[in-house]
Coordinates of C-alpha atoms and ligand atoms in Angstrom, one line a residue:
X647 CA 78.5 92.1 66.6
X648 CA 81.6 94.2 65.7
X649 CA 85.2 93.7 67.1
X650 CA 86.1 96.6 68.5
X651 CA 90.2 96.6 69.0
X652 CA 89.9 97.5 72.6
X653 CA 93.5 99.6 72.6
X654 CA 94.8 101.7 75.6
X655 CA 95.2 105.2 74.6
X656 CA 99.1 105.9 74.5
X657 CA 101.2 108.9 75.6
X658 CA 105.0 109.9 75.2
X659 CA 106.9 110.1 78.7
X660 CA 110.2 110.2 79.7
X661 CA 111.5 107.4 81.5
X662 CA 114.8 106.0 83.1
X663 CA 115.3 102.5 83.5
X664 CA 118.5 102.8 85.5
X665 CA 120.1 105.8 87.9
X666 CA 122.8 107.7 86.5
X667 CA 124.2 110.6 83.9
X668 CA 121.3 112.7 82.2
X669 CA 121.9 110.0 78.8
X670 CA 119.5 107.1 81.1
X671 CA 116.6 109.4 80.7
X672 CA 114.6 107.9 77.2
X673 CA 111.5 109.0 75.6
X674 CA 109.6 106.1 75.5
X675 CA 105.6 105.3 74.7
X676 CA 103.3 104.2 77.4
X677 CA 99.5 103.6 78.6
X678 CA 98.3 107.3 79.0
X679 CA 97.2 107.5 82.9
X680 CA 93.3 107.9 84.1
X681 CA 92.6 110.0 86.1
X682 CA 91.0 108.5 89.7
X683 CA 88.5 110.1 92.4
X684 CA 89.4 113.9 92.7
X685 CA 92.0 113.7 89.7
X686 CA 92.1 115.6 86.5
X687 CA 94.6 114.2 83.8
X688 CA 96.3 117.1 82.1
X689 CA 97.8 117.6 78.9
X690 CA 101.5 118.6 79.6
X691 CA 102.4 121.7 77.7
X692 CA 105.2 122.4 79.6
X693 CA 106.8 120.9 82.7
X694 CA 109.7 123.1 84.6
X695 CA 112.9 121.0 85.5
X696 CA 114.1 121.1 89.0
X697 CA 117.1 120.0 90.7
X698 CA 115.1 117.5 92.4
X699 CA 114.7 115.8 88.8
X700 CA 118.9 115.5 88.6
X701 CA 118.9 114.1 92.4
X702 CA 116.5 111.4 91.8
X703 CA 117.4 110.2 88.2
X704 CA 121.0 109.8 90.1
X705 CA 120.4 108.6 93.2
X706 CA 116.7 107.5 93.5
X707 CA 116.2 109.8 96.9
X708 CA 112.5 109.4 97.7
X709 CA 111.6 107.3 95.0
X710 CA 113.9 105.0 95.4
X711 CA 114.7 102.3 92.3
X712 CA 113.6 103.4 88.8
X713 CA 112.0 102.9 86.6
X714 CA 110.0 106.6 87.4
X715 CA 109.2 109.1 85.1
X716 CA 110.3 112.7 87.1
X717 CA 108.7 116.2 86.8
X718 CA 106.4 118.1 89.5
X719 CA 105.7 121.2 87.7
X720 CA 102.7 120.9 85.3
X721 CA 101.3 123.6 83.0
X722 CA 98.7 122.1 80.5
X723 CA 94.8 121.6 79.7
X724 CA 92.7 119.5 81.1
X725 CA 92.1 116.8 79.5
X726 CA 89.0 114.6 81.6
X727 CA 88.0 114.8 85.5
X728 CA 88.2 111.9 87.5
X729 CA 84.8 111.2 89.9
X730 CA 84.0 113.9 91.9
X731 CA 85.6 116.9 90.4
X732 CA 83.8 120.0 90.3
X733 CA 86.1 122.3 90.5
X734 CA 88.0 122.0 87.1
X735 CA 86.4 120.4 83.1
X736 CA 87.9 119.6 80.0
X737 CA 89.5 122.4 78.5
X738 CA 90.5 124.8 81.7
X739 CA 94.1 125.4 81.4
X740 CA 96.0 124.7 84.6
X741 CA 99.4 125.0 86.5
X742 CA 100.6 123.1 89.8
X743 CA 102.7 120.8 91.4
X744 CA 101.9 117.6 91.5
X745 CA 102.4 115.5 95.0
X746 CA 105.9 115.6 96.0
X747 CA 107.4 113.8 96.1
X748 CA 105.4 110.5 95.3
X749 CA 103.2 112.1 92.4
X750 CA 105.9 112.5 89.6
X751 CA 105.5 112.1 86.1
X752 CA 104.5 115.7 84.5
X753 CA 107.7 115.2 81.9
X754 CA 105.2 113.4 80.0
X755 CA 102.4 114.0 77.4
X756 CA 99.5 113.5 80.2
X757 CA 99.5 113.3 83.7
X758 CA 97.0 113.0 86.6
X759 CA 96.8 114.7 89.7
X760 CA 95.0 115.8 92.5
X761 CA 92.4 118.7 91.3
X762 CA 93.3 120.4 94.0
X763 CA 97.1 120.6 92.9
X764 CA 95.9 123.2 90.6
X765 CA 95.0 126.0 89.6
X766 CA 93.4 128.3 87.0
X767 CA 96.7 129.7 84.3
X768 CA 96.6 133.2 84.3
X769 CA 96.2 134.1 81.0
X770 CA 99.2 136.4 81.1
X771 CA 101.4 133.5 81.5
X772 CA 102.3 131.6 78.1
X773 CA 102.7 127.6 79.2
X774 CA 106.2 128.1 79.4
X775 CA 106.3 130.5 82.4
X776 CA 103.6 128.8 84.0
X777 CA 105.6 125.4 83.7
X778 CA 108.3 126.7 85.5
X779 CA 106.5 128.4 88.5
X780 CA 104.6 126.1 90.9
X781 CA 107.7 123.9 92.5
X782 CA 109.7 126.8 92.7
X783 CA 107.0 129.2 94.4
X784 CA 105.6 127.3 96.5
X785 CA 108.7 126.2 98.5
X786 CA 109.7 130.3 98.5
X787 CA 105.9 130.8 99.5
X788 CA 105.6 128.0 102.1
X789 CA 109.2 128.8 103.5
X790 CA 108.5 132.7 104.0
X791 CA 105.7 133.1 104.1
X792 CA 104.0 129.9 105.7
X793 CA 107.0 129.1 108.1
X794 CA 108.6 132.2 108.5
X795 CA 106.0 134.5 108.1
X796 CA 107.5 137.4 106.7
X797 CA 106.3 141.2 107.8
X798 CA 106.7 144.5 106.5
X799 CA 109.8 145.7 107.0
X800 CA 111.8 142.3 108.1
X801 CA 114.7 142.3 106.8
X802 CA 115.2 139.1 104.5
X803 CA 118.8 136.6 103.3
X804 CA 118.0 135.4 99.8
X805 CA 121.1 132.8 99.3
X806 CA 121.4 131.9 96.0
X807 CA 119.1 135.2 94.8
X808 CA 119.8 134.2 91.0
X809 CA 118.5 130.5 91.0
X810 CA 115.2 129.0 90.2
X811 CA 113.9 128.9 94.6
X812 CA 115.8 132.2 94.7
X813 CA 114.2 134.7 92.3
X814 CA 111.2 134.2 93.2
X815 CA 112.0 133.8 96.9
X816 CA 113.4 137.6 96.4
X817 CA 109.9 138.6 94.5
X818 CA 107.4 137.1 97.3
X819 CA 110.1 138.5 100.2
X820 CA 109.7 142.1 98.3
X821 CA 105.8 141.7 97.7
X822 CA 105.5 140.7 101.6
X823 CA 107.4 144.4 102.2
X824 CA 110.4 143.5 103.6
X825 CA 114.1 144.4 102.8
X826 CA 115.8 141.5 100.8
X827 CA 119.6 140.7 100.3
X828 CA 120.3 138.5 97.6
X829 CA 123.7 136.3 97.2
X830 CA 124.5 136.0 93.4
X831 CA 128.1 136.0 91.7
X832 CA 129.0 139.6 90.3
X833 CA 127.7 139.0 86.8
X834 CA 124.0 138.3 88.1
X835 CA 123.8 141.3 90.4
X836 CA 121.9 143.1 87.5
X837 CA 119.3 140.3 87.3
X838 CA 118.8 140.2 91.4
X839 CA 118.1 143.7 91.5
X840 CA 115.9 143.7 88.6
X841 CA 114.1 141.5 91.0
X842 CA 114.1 144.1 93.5
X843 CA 116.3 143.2 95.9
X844 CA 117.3 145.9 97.6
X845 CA 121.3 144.8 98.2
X846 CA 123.6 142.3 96.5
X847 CA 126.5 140.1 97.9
X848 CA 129.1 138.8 95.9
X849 CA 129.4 135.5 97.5
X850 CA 132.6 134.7 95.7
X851 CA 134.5 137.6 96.8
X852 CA 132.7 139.1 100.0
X853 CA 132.0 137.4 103.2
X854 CA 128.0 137.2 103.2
X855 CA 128.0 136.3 107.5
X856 CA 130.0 140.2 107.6
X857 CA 128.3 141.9 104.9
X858 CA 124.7 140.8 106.6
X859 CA 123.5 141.7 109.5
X860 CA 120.4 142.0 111.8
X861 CA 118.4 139.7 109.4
X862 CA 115.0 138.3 110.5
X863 CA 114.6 135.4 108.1
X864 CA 117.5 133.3 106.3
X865 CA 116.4 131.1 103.1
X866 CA 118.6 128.6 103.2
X867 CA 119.0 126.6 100.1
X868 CA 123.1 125.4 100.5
X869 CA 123.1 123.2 103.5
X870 CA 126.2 122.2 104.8
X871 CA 128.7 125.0 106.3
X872 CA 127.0 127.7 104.5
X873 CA 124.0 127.2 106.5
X874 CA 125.6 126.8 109.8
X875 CA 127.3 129.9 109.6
X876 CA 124.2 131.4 107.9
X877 CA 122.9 131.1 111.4
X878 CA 125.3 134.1 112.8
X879 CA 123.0 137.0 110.5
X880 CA 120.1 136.3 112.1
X881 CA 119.1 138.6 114.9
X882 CA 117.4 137.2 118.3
X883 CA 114.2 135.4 117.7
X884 CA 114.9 135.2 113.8
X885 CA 114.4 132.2 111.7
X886 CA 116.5 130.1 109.2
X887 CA 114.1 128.2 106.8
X888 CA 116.3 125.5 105.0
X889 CA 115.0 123.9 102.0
X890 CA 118.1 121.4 102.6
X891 CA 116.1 118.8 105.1
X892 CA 117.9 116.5 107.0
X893 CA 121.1 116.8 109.0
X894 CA 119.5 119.3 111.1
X895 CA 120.8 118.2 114.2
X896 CA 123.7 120.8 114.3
X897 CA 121.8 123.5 113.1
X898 CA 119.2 123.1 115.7
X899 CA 121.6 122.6 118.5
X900 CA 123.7 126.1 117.5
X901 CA 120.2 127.9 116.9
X902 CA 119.4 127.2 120.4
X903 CA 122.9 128.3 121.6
X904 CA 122.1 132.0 119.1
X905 CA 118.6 132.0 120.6
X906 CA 117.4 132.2 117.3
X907 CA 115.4 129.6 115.2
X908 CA 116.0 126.9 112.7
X909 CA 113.2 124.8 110.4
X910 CA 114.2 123.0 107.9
X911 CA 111.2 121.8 105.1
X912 CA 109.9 119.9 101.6
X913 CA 107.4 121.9 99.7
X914 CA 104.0 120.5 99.4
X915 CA 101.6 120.9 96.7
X916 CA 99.1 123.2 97.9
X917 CA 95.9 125.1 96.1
X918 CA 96.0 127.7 98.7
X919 CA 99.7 128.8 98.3
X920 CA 99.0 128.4 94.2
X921 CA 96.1 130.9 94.5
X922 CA 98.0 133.2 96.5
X923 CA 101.3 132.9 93.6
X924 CA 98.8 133.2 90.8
X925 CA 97.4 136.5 92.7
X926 CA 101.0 138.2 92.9
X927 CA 101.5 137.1 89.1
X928 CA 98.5 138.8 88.1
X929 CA 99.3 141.9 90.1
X930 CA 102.8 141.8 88.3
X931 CA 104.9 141.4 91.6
X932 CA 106.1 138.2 90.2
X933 CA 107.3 136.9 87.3
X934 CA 109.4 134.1 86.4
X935 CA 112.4 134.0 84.1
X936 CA 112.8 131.3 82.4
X937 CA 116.9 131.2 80.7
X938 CA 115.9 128.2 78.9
X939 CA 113.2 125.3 77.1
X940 CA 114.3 121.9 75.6
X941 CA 111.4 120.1 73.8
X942 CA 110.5 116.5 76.1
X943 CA 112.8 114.3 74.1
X944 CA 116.2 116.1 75.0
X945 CA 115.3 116.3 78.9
X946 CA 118.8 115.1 78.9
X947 CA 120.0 118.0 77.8
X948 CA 118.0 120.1 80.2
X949 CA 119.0 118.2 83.1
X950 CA 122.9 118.3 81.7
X951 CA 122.2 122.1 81.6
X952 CA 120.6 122.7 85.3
X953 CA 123.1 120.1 87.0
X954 CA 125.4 122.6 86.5
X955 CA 124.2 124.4 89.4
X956 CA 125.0 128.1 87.2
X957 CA 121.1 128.6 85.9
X958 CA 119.5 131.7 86.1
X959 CA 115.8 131.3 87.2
X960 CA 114.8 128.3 85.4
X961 CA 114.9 125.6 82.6
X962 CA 111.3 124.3 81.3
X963 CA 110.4 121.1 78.7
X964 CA 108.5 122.1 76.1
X965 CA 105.4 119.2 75.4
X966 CA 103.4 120.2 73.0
X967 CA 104.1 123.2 70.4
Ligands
LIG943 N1 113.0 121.3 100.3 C1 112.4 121.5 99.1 O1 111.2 121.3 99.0 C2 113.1 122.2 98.0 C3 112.4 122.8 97.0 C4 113.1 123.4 95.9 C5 114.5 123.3 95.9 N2 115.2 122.7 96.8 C6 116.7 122.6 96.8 O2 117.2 123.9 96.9 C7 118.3 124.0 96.2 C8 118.2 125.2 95.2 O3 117.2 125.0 94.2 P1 117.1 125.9 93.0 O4 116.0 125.4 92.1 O5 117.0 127.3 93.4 O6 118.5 125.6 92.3 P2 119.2 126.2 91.0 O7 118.2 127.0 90.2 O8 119.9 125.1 90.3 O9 120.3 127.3 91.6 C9 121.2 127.8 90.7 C10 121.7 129.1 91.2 O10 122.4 128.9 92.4 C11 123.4 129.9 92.4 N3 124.5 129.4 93.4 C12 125.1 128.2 93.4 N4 125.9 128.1 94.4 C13 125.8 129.3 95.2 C14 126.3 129.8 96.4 N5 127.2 129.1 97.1 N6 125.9 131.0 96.8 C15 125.0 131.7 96.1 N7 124.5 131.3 94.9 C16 124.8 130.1 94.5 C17 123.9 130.0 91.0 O11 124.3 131.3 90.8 P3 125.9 131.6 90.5 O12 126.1 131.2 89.1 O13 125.9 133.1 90.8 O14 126.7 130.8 91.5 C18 122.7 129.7 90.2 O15 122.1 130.9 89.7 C19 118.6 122.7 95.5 O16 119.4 121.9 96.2 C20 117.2 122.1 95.5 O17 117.2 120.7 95.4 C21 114.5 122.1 97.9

């Protein structure tokens, strides 16, 4: 009989052992997941960075202690199908977002996730654009369009029109049919409208609760005071969706007292809302913008870069070439 050596197959991933500054994040090599029932395990291509990667590498937040490896947004191939999986085989190439928040780990070579995180690529997209979609869709998708249900005509607050949640919160409000009004400092006004929104507001230098009015549905993604006095554009019966959760109880209690609405929200992954994002892609009514790439081993960097709270659209990890 033959030895076999009966090794593990191995995978690059980045992992912190501590939480802190962007330098605990390492690139280190570990067992390469399997996929279970209803899993596919996907060769990362490219993986967008969130700031939900920053919060939890410095204060844990959902996952609590490390060590974790972070990411949600997956673009790749598949690389096997767990039991049961008939929707997806070796060699489809795929974008989605894995669990949040308890599936991380796409800033990695492989990952496994639910097939039903995913989705066909379109082939328009390059890995990089499709890396940096899902997490940031789906919570503009599931907030205005789930939640809020957006109409023809509404007339739509983007907060922080510029940012990764933002741009494409103005592209989905505008491919819905309503009237949007981005926030954005003057030198990203350009980049708003290229969006199409159809008005601007310097949030430095104009007051966005006067400038603002009559509006149906607020996205919130500030929290705090901005959101409270967010409240005063809406008009009866509209809706704040805050992608803030938690410490709601204010916002609820002066919703009731405006007689309009207030939900606050954490995105889920969801096939249908993907379906519906990969539609508006391939009918051109969205398209992401991605400022930036780092290759996996200087996520540091990237997450130096988006803590700054100043991207535009969004940063992505390059995985494989
Ligand atoms: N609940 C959920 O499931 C969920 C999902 C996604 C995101 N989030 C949260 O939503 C927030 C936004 O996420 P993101 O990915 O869009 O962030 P991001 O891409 O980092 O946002 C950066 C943008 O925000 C703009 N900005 C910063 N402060 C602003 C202000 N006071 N008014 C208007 N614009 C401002 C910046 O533009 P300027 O340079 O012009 O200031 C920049 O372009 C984060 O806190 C994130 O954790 C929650």
């Amino acid at each position: 009989m033959t030895n076999t050596t009966d090794t593990a197959p191995t995978m690059k991933a980045v992992s912190q052992e501590t939480l802190g500054e962007p330098d605990v994040l390492t690139e280190i090599v570990t067992e390469r997941p399997e996929p279970g029932i209803g899993q596919i395990l996907v060769a990362v291509h490219a993986a967008g960075v969130n700031p939900t990667d920053w919060k939890h590498r410095r204060f844990g937040a959902f996952l609590g202690e490390p060590p974790f490896t972070l990411g949600w947004d997956v673009s790749g191939v598949v690389e096997a199908v767990g039991l049961g999986v008939a929707l997806f085989q070796p060699g489809d190439e795929v974008f989605g977002m894995l669990p949040y928040p308890y599936g991380a780990g796409s800033h990695a070579e492989y990952v496994t996730g639910p097939a039903r995180a995913f989705v066909p690529k379109p082939a328009a997209l390059s890995h990089v654009e499709a890396g940096a979609i899902p997490l940031v869709a789906l919570t503009a998708w599931q907030a205005l369009v789930d939640i809020a249900q957006v109409r023809p005509g509404q007339r739509v607050l983007v907060p922080a029109a510029a940012g990764g949640v933002g741009h494409v919160a103005v592209q989905i409000a505008k491919a819905r049919g309503a009237y949007v009004i981005g926030t954005a400092s003057a030198a990203k006004h350009d980049f708003v409208r290229s969006l199409g929104a159809d008005e601007v507001i310097d949030y430095r230098t104009q007051d966005v609760v006067k400038e603002a009015r009559d509006i149906d549905v607020v996205l919130d993604p500030l929290g705090g005071e901005d959101r409270l006095r967010a409240l005063e554009v809406l008009r009866p019966g509209g809706i704040l969706v805050s992608i803030l959760p938690g410490g709601f109880g204010d916002v609820t209690a002066r919703a009731a007292e405006l007689g309009v609405r207030a939900q606050d929200m954490l995105v889920e992954h969801d096939q249908a809302g993907m379906t519906a994002i990969a539609s508006l892609v391939e009918s051109g009514q969205l398209r992401v913008h991605v400022s930036g790439t780092h290759p996996l081993a200087d996520a540091a960097k990237a997450h130096a870069e988006g803590e700054t709270g100043r991207v535009t659209g969004k940063l992505v990890l390059t995985v494989r070439p």
